[in-house]
Amino acid sequence: MMYDYLIVGAGLFGATFAHEMTKSGKKCLVIDRRNHIGGNIYCENINGINVHKYGAHIFHTSNEKVWNYVNQFVDFNNYINSPIANYNGELYNMPFNMNTFTKLWPDVKTPEQARNKIEEQKKVLNGKQPENLEEQAISLVGVDIYKKLVKEYTEKQWGRDCKELPPFIIKRLPVRFTFNNNYFNDRYQGIPIGGYNVLIEKLLEGSDVELNIDYLKNKEKYNSMAKRILYTGMIDEYYNYKLGNLEWRTLKFENEIFNDIDNYQGVAVMNFNTHNEKYTRIIEHKHFEFNDCKGTVITKEYPSAWKLGDEAYYPVNDEKNSDLYKQYETLANNEENVIFGGRLGQYKYYDMDKVIVAALELVDSEKNR
Ligand code: UDP
């Protein structure tokens, strides 16, 4: 059978693209090397709890089009992410807001006092424009919060000094002078009712799907089956690392299942902000879904450097890797029939809503070819 599109990777990017192309009358074959669909948003049901197997995913967007788009397929609950940061047993609200400031600085009671405190503390920068994550963090929240809640967490997460990381990573987090613990500023937020698998299953309806297929080992065969190819795996792996390998961060997940504890930490996400714990956070999955079942499942998340055979989760968008990616991108742009998409294909720290936007843009450009 000749397909219009071979889509390598059954994650959110590939599934969205497959859905739209199928809808417009194209035949799509979606393949994945894992034994399940969904990429990193896949959930595994353990004891009635949807466990985010490849890391916690919270859907949030300000893009009405994207929100309406996903709501065609699945309803969302009213989960609002409000993680807790644990600094050696002291608990602080995230993101950085009046709850955090007043607990950390007992003399601070008003937004003005909080602003003044931060202004005072950022004087160490001498008015310099932030050029790295450390300077960006100090400029946003001052030295105390940087030291307690940012520095060591970030070092664990990225395996490098905050001075060697780009400022944009910390700009993902809101800083607010109100008592508002919502981790995101977006207008819409929630977790799909029934879990993310429902969304992906719906997106893939009408496409052919083959699992446990290593595309790169069967390239000739699969290339001959389709007119065009969307590749959503790691771009450097596609080129057999011929220009050198891009650096990625990977995560190891350690699940613990409790039958005798119904509520382990009282919140879905608790960050551990010092080097005393090797993990960066503990996820208690049931709280994403207000699930009041017996027992609970928690996951400790251990970041480390990616090596061959590991799953890639985060691109390391420092200068060196961004330059190397650009070289791979040049190769990719010269491909006649292969398109690269998604976090791994574009070496981009994409959130889910941005993945959908990008996949829909690709759909438009394919339709206009
Ligand atoms: N971060 C931090 N302390 C925290 C949480 C986050 O310093 O308690 C920083 C850290 O550098 C991290 C970045 O903020 O990489 C972005 O965090 P986010 O929660 O958006 O990361 P993700 O959920 O994508 O892993």
Coordinates of C-alpha atoms and ligand atoms in Angstrom, one line a residue:
M1 CA 0.0 0.0 0.0
M2 CA 1.3 3.4 -0.9
Y3 CA 0.8 6.1 1.8
D4 CA 0.8 9.8 1.4
Y5 CA 2.6 10.2 4.7
L6 CA 4.8 8.1 6.8
I7 CA 4.9 9.6 10.3
V8 CA 7.7 8.4 12.5
G9 CA 6.7 8.9 16.1
A10 CA 3.2 8.5 17.6
G11 CA 3.6 11.5 20.0
L12 CA 1.5 14.6 20.1
F13 CA 3.2 16.2 17.0
G14 CA 2.9 13.1 14.9
A15 CA -0.6 12.3 16.0
T16 CA -1.9 15.9 15.4
F17 CA -0.4 15.9 11.9
A18 CA -1.7 12.5 11.1
H19 CA -5.2 13.5 12.2
E20 CA -5.3 16.6 10.0
M21 CA -3.9 14.9 7.0
T22 CA -6.2 11.9 7.3
K23 CA -9.1 14.4 7.6
S24 CA -8.1 16.0 4.4
G25 CA -8.1 12.6 2.6
K26 CA -4.5 11.6 2.8
K27 CA -3.4 8.1 3.8
C28 CA -1.1 8.1 6.8
L29 CA 1.0 5.4 8.4
V30 CA 2.2 6.2 11.9
I31 CA 5.1 4.1 13.3
D32 CA 6.7 4.2 16.7
R33 CA 9.6 2.2 18.2
R34 CA 7.8 2.0 21.5
N35 CA 5.1 -0.5 22.2
H36 CA 2.5 2.2 22.7
I37 CA 1.3 5.4 21.2
G38 CA 1.4 8.8 22.8
G39 CA 5.2 9.5 23.0
N40 CA 6.1 11.2 26.2
I41 CA 2.5 12.1 27.2
Y42 CA 1.6 8.4 27.4
C43 CA 0.0 7.4 30.7
E44 CA 0.0 3.9 32.3
N45 CA -2.9 2.9 34.4
I46 CA -1.6 1.6 37.8
N47 CA -4.2 0.6 40.4
G48 CA -6.8 2.9 38.8
I49 CA -4.4 5.9 38.6
N50 CA -3.1 7.4 35.4
V51 CA 0.6 7.5 35.9
H52 CA 2.5 9.9 33.6
K53 CA 5.0 7.4 32.6
Y54 CA 7.5 9.8 30.9
G55 CA 7.1 12.8 33.3
A56 CA 4.2 15.0 34.4
H57 CA 2.3 16.8 31.7
I58 CA -0.1 19.6 32.4
F59 CA -1.9 21.1 29.5
H60 CA -2.0 24.9 29.5
T61 CA -2.5 27.4 26.8
S62 CA -3.7 30.9 26.1
N63 CA -4.4 30.0 22.5
E64 CA -8.1 29.6 22.1
K65 CA -7.7 27.8 18.8
V66 CA -5.6 25.2 20.4
W67 CA -7.9 24.9 23.4
N68 CA -10.9 24.4 21.1
Y69 CA -8.9 22.0 19.1
V70 CA -8.0 19.6 21.9
N71 CA -11.5 19.9 23.4
Q72 CA -13.0 18.4 20.2
F73 CA -11.4 15.1 21.3
V74 CA -11.4 15.1 25.0
D75 CA -12.8 17.0 28.0
F76 CA -10.4 18.6 30.5
N77 CA -10.8 18.7 34.2
N78 CA -10.2 21.9 36.2
Y79 CA -6.7 20.9 37.6
I80 CA -4.6 24.0 38.3
N81 CA -0.9 23.3 38.8
S82 CA 0.4 24.7 42.1
P83 CA 3.6 22.9 43.0
I84 CA 5.3 23.1 46.3
A85 CA 9.0 23.7 46.6
N86 CA 10.8 21.8 49.4
Y87 CA 14.0 23.4 50.6
N88 CA 15.4 21.1 53.3
G89 CA 12.0 20.5 54.7
E90 CA 10.8 24.1 54.5
L91 CA 7.8 24.2 52.1
Y92 CA 7.2 27.2 49.8
N93 CA 4.5 27.9 47.3
M94 CA 5.5 28.0 43.6
P95 CA 5.6 29.9 41.3
F96 CA 7.3 32.8 43.0
N97 CA 4.4 34.9 44.4
M98 CA 3.3 36.7 47.6
N99 CA 2.8 33.4 49.4
T100 CA 6.5 32.5 48.7
F101 CA 7.8 36.0 49.5
T102 CA 5.9 36.4 52.8
K103 CA 7.0 33.0 54.1
L104 CA 10.6 33.4 53.1
W105 CA 10.8 37.0 54.3
P106 CA 8.7 37.3 57.5
D107 CA 9.1 41.1 57.5
V108 CA 7.5 41.3 54.0
K109 CA 3.7 41.8 54.2
T110 CA 2.8 43.8 51.1
P111 CA 3.6 43.7 47.4
E112 CA 5.5 46.9 47.7
Q113 CA 7.7 45.5 50.4
A114 CA 8.3 42.4 48.3
R115 CA 9.3 44.5 45.3
N116 CA 11.6 46.6 47.4
K117 CA 13.2 43.5 48.9
I118 CA 13.9 42.1 45.4
E119 CA 15.1 45.5 44.1
E120 CA 17.5 45.7 47.0
Q121 CA 18.8 42.2 46.3
K122 CA 19.2 42.5 42.6
K123 CA 21.7 45.4 43.1
V124 CA 24.4 42.8 43.0
L125 CA 23.8 42.8 39.2
N126 CA 24.8 46.5 39.0
G127 CA 22.0 47.1 36.5
K128 CA 23.4 44.6 34.0
Q129 CA 21.0 43.0 31.5
P130 CA 20.8 39.3 32.4
E131 CA 22.8 37.2 30.1
N132 CA 22.4 33.8 31.8
L133 CA 20.0 31.9 34.0
E134 CA 21.6 33.0 37.2
E135 CA 21.5 36.7 36.4
Q136 CA 18.0 36.3 35.1
A137 CA 16.8 34.6 38.3
I138 CA 18.4 37.2 40.5
S139 CA 17.0 40.0 38.5
L140 CA 13.5 38.4 38.8
V141 CA 13.4 37.3 42.4
G142 CA 16.6 38.4 44.2
V143 CA 19.5 36.5 45.7
D144 CA 17.7 34.7 48.6
I145 CA 15.2 32.9 46.3
Y146 CA 17.8 32.2 43.8
K147 CA 19.9 30.5 46.4
K148 CA 17.1 28.5 48.0
L149 CA 14.7 27.6 45.2
V150 CA 16.6 28.0 41.9
K151 CA 20.3 27.3 42.1
E152 CA 20.5 23.7 43.2
Y153 CA 17.3 22.6 41.5
T154 CA 18.5 24.0 38.2
E155 CA 21.9 22.4 38.7
K156 CA 20.3 19.0 39.3
Q157 CA 17.9 19.5 36.4
W158 CA 20.4 20.6 33.8
G159 CA 23.7 19.2 35.2
R160 CA 25.5 22.5 34.7
D161 CA 26.1 25.8 36.4
C162 CA 23.3 28.4 36.2
K163 CA 25.8 30.8 34.6
E164 CA 26.0 28.4 31.6
L165 CA 22.3 28.2 30.9
P166 CA 20.1 30.5 28.8
P167 CA 17.9 33.0 30.6
F168 CA 14.7 31.9 28.9
I169 CA 14.5 28.6 30.9
I170 CA 13.7 30.5 34.1
K171 CA 11.4 32.9 32.3
R172 CA 9.0 30.0 31.9
L173 CA 8.0 30.6 35.5
P174 CA 5.7 33.4 36.5
V175 CA 6.7 35.9 39.2
R176 CA 3.7 37.6 40.8
F177 CA 3.0 40.1 43.4
T178 CA -0.3 38.6 44.3
F179 CA -1.2 35.6 46.4
N180 CA -1.8 33.3 43.4
N181 CA -0.2 29.9 43.3
N182 CA -1.2 29.0 39.7
Y183 CA 2.1 27.8 38.0
F184 CA 0.9 29.1 34.7
N185 CA -0.4 32.4 33.4
D186 CA -2.4 30.8 30.7
R187 CA -6.1 31.3 30.2
Y188 CA -6.8 27.6 29.9
Q189 CA -5.5 24.7 31.9
G190 CA -6.3 21.1 32.8
I191 CA -5.7 17.4 32.5
P192 CA -7.7 15.4 29.9
I193 CA -10.5 13.4 31.7
G194 CA -9.5 9.8 31.2
G195 CA -5.9 10.7 30.6
Y196 CA -3.8 11.7 27.7
N197 CA -4.1 8.4 25.9
V198 CA -7.7 9.2 25.1
L199 CA -6.5 12.3 23.2
I200 CA -3.9 10.5 21.2
E201 CA -6.2 7.5 20.4
K202 CA -8.7 10.0 19.0
L203 CA -6.1 11.8 17.0
L204 CA -4.9 8.6 15.4
E205 CA -8.3 7.3 14.4
G206 CA -8.2 6.7 10.7
S207 CA -4.4 6.4 10.4
D208 CA -2.7 3.0 10.3
V209 CA -0.4 2.5 13.3
E210 CA 2.5 0.1 13.7
L211 CA 4.3 -0.2 17.0
N212 CA 7.7 -1.7 18.0
I213 CA 9.2 -0.5 14.7
D214 CA 12.7 1.0 14.7
Y215 CA 12.4 3.3 11.6
L216 CA 16.1 4.0 11.4
K217 CA 16.9 0.2 11.2
N218 CA 14.2 -0.3 8.5
K219 CA 14.5 3.0 6.6
E220 CA 14.5 1.7 3.1
K221 CA 11.5 -0.4 3.6
Y222 CA 9.4 2.3 5.2
N223 CA 10.6 5.1 2.9
S224 CA 9.4 3.1 0.0
M225 CA 5.9 3.0 1.5
A226 CA 5.1 6.7 1.4
K227 CA 5.5 9.8 -0.7
R228 CA 6.5 12.0 2.2
I229 CA 7.9 11.5 5.6
L230 CA 7.4 13.3 8.9
Y231 CA 10.2 12.4 11.3
T232 CA 9.7 13.3 15.0
G233 CA 12.6 11.4 16.5
M234 CA 15.9 12.9 17.5
I235 CA 17.4 14.9 14.5
D236 CA 21.0 14.0 15.3
E237 CA 20.1 10.3 15.5
Y238 CA 18.4 10.5 12.1
Y239 CA 21.8 11.6 10.7
N240 CA 23.6 9.0 12.6
Y241 CA 25.3 11.7 14.8
K242 CA 27.5 12.5 11.8
L243 CA 28.1 16.1 12.9
G244 CA 28.5 15.0 16.6
N245 CA 25.7 14.4 19.1
L246 CA 23.4 17.0 20.5
E247 CA 23.2 17.0 24.3
W248 CA 19.9 16.1 25.8
R249 CA 18.8 15.7 29.4
T250 CA 17.2 12.4 30.3
L251 CA 15.1 11.4 33.3
K252 CA 15.0 8.3 35.3
F253 CA 11.7 7.6 37.0
E254 CA 11.3 5.6 40.2
N255 CA 7.8 4.6 40.9
E256 CA 6.5 3.6 44.4
I257 CA 3.1 2.1 44.8
F258 CA 1.4 2.4 48.2
N259 CA -1.7 0.4 49.1
D260 CA -1.9 1.7 52.6
I261 CA -1.3 5.4 51.9
D262 CA -4.1 7.4 50.2
N263 CA -2.4 10.7 50.2
Y264 CA 1.4 10.8 50.2
Q265 CA 2.2 14.5 49.9
G266 CA -1.1 16.4 49.4
V267 CA -0.1 17.9 46.1
A268 CA 0.6 16.5 42.6
V269 CA 4.1 18.1 42.2
M270 CA 6.6 18.7 45.0
N271 CA 10.0 20.1 43.9
F272 CA 13.1 19.2 45.9
N273 CA 15.3 22.2 45.7
T274 CA 18.7 21.1 47.2
H275 CA 21.3 18.6 46.4
N276 CA 20.3 16.6 49.5
E277 CA 17.9 14.7 47.4
K278 CA 19.1 13.4 44.0
Y279 CA 15.7 13.7 42.5
T280 CA 14.2 17.0 41.4
R281 CA 10.6 16.3 42.1
I282 CA 8.1 13.8 43.4
I283 CA 4.9 13.4 41.4
E284 CA 1.8 12.0 43.1
H285 CA -0.3 11.3 40.0
K286 CA -3.8 10.8 41.6
H287 CA -3.9 14.6 42.4
F288 CA -3.9 15.5 38.7
E289 CA -7.3 13.9 38.5
F290 CA -8.8 14.5 41.9
N291 CA -8.8 10.7 42.2
D292 CA -10.0 9.6 45.6
C293 CA -9.2 5.9 45.1
K294 CA -7.5 3.8 47.8
G295 CA -3.7 3.8 47.7
T296 CA -1.4 6.0 45.7
V297 CA 1.5 6.0 43.2
I298 CA 4.4 8.4 43.4
T299 CA 7.3 8.9 41.0
K300 CA 10.7 10.3 41.9
E301 CA 12.3 12.1 38.9
Y302 CA 16.1 11.9 38.6
P303 CA 17.6 14.0 35.8
S304 CA 20.9 13.0 34.1
A305 CA 22.9 13.5 31.0
W306 CA 21.6 11.6 28.0
K307 CA 23.7 8.7 26.6
L308 CA 23.1 6.3 23.8
G309 CA 20.0 4.2 24.4
D310 CA 18.4 6.6 26.9
E311 CA 15.1 8.5 26.2
A312 CA 15.7 12.2 25.4
Y313 CA 13.5 14.6 27.2
Y314 CA 15.0 18.1 27.3
P315 CA 17.2 19.7 24.6
V316 CA 20.1 21.6 26.2
N317 CA 19.7 24.9 24.4
D318 CA 23.0 26.4 25.2
E319 CA 25.2 28.1 22.6
K320 CA 27.2 25.1 21.6
N321 CA 24.2 22.8 21.2
S322 CA 22.1 25.5 19.4
D323 CA 24.9 25.9 16.9
L324 CA 25.2 22.2 16.3
Y325 CA 21.4 22.0 15.9
K326 CA 21.6 24.7 13.3
Q327 CA 24.0 22.6 11.3
Y328 CA 21.6 19.6 11.5
E329 CA 18.7 21.9 10.5
T330 CA 20.6 22.9 7.4
L331 CA 20.9 19.2 6.4
A332 CA 17.2 18.8 7.2
N333 CA 16.2 21.8 5.1
N334 CA 17.9 20.2 2.1
E335 CA 15.8 17.0 2.4
E336 CA 13.3 16.9 -0.4
N337 CA 10.7 14.5 1.2
V338 CA 11.5 14.4 4.9
I339 CA 10.2 17.0 7.4
F340 CA 11.3 17.2 11.0
G341 CA 8.9 18.1 13.8
G342 CA 8.4 18.1 17.5
R343 CA 10.7 18.5 20.5
L344 CA 13.2 15.8 19.4
G345 CA 13.0 16.6 15.6
Q346 CA 13.5 20.4 16.2
Y347 CA 15.6 20.3 19.3
K348 CA 13.1 22.6 21.0
Y349 CA 11.8 23.0 24.5
Y350 CA 8.2 22.8 23.3
D351 CA 5.2 22.8 25.6
M352 CA 2.2 20.7 24.4
D353 CA 0.2 23.6 23.1
K354 CA 3.1 24.9 21.0
V355 CA 3.6 21.4 19.6
I356 CA 0.0 21.5 18.4
V357 CA 0.4 25.0 16.9
A358 CA 3.6 23.8 15.1
A359 CA 1.9 20.6 13.8
L360 CA -1.1 22.6 12.5
E361 CA 1.3 25.1 10.8
L362 CA 3.0 22.2 9.1
V363 CA -0.4 20.8 8.0
D364 CA -1.1 24.2 6.3
S365 CA 2.2 24.3 4.6
E366 CA 1.8 20.7 3.4
K367 CA -1.6 21.5 2.0
N368 CA -0.3 24.5 0.1
R369 CA 2.6 22.6 -1.5
Ligands
UDP1 N1 13.0 26.0 38.4 C1 13.6 26.2 39.6 N2 13.0 25.8 40.8 C2 11.9 25.2 40.8 C3 11.2 24.9 39.6 C4 11.8 25.3 38.4 O1 14.7 26.8 39.6 O2 11.4 24.8 41.9 C5 13.7 26.4 37.2 C6 14.6 25.3 36.7 O3 15.7 26.0 36.1 C7 13.7 24.7 35.6 C8 13.0 25.9 35.0 O4 12.7 26.7 36.2 O5 14.5 24.1 34.6 C9 11.7 25.5 34.3 O6 10.8 24.8 35.2 P1 9.6 24.0 34.6 O7 8.8 23.6 35.8 O8 8.9 24.9 33.6 O9 10.2 22.8 34.0 P2 9.6 21.4 33.3 O10 8.2 21.3 34.0 O11 9.5 21.7 31.8 O12 10.5 20.4 33.7

